[in-house]
């Protein structure tokens, strides 16, 4: 009889936990179904409840994962992964945060705000400006014939790359899965070594600054997605660039200083990044790396205006 009671309690506990999970999945599913065009295709893959926690010693409010992954009075939001089929019949995955209302029975908002899964599109204008602060020489124009590459970094249905070119100062990419993307523009017709060499006394200093821009982008946005092949080498290389830029352009740098720094950068990062974005000698040409978000069902505008001042 004793063992029967223990087994019965265990079954009861299992059913209770299972029903709690089902309840949360149902809440999430109903929330998503009101938004997507194919509600019957919605599938909740995983979720995590987060509680608001007050740290009395520090006097601050923070958030922790719910230990039992259940909804309580402390629950503040849920991060979950779902998929559904868009109008083209393609299964799209999105990770979303949803925030509870006061009753804890429904959600008042989400991040991102628009969690639809329909394709979006991207367009914008591309311009550049160079100005020599000593000679007052300047030039500005559209980035015609520049190559643009975008690649998704948060969708789980497979990596997708889109490539286009700038024509008449504008570009456009259609039928893009919504989510976060890395954006690269490069114009091989504008050689920065020529620009800085013809109108500046310290060409290599400014070439090192161009490398630093790319490394800063990698450190801020790419490290979580791609990681490093040699983190120590990356840190040492970036530290050198920070020291060089702090010295100003009074220091003479040589061509081999620039090429050695660039080689070390390429050795230090994940080679998948090099392959994904066709990285060769990007610092030598007009370029721009960005982190952007593609909104579903609506046009996303991303204008590029590259301003380079030198002396």
Tab-separated table of N, CA and C in Angstrom, residues 50-64 74 76-77:
chain	number	residue	atom	x	y	z
A	50	UNK	N	11.083	33.568	-17.336
A	50	UNK	CA	12.019	34.382	-16.558
A	50	UNK	C	11.267	35.134	-15.470
A	51	UNK	N	11.826	35.093	-14.259
A	51	UNK	CA	11.231	35.761	-13.099
A	51	UNK	C	11.952	37.063	-12.797
A	52	UNK	N	11.188	38.036	-12.316
A	52	UNK	CA	11.793	39.275	-11.835
A	52	UNK	C	12.259	39.057	-10.404
A	53	UNK	N	13.515	39.369	-10.144
A	53	UNK	CA	14.117	39.109	-8.833
A	53	UNK	C	14.707	40.397	-8.276
A	54	UNK	N	14.408	40.660	-7.009
A	54	UNK	CA	14.955	41.849	-6.353
A	54	UNK	C	16.139	41.454	-5.483
A	55	UNK	N	17.287	42.073	-5.747
A	55	UNK	CA	18.496	41.842	-4.958
A	55	UNK	C	18.559	42.902	-3.866
A	56	UNK	N	18.228	42.497	-2.648
A	56	UNK	CA	18.151	43.465	-1.552
A	56	UNK	C	19.516	44.044	-1.194
A	57	UNK	N	20.567	43.247	-1.324
A	57	UNK	CA	21.902	43.746	-0.999
A	57	UNK	C	22.361	44.811	-1.988
A	58	UNK	N	22.148	44.543	-3.259
A	58	UNK	CA	22.573	45.496	-4.287
A	58	UNK	C	21.530	46.586	-4.520
A	59	UNK	N	20.296	46.307	-4.100
A	59	UNK	CA	19.232	47.287	-4.290
A	59	UNK	C	18.805	47.439	-5.741
A	60	UNK	N	18.906	46.353	-6.507
A	60	UNK	CA	18.541	46.413	-7.921
A	60	UNK	C	17.593	45.267	-8.269
A	61	UNK	N	16.894	45.452	-9.376
A	61	UNK	CA	15.989	44.421	-9.888
A	61	UNK	C	16.662	43.714	-11.049
A	62	UNK	N	16.602	42.384	-11.048
A	62	UNK	CA	17.166	41.601	-12.141
A	62	UNK	C	16.211	40.519	-12.589
A	63	UNK	N	16.671	39.667	-13.476
A	63	UNK	CA	15.832	38.596	-14.004
A	63	UNK	C	16.614	37.295	-14.012
A	64	UNK	N	15.963	36.228	-13.579
A	64	UNK	CA	16.572	34.898	-13.546
A	64	UNK	C	15.621	33.889	-14.196
A	74	UNK	N	6.039	35.938	-9.702
A	74	UNK	CA	7.280	36.634	-10.051
A	74	UNK	C	7.555	36.651	-11.553
A	76	UNK	N	7.917	37.347	-15.338
A	76	UNK	CA	7.894	38.631	-16.043
A	76	UNK	C	7.805	38.458	-17.554
A	77	UNK	N	8.540	37.483	-18.092
A	77	UNK	CA	8.482	37.257	-19.538
A	77	UNK	C	8.928	35.834	-19.864
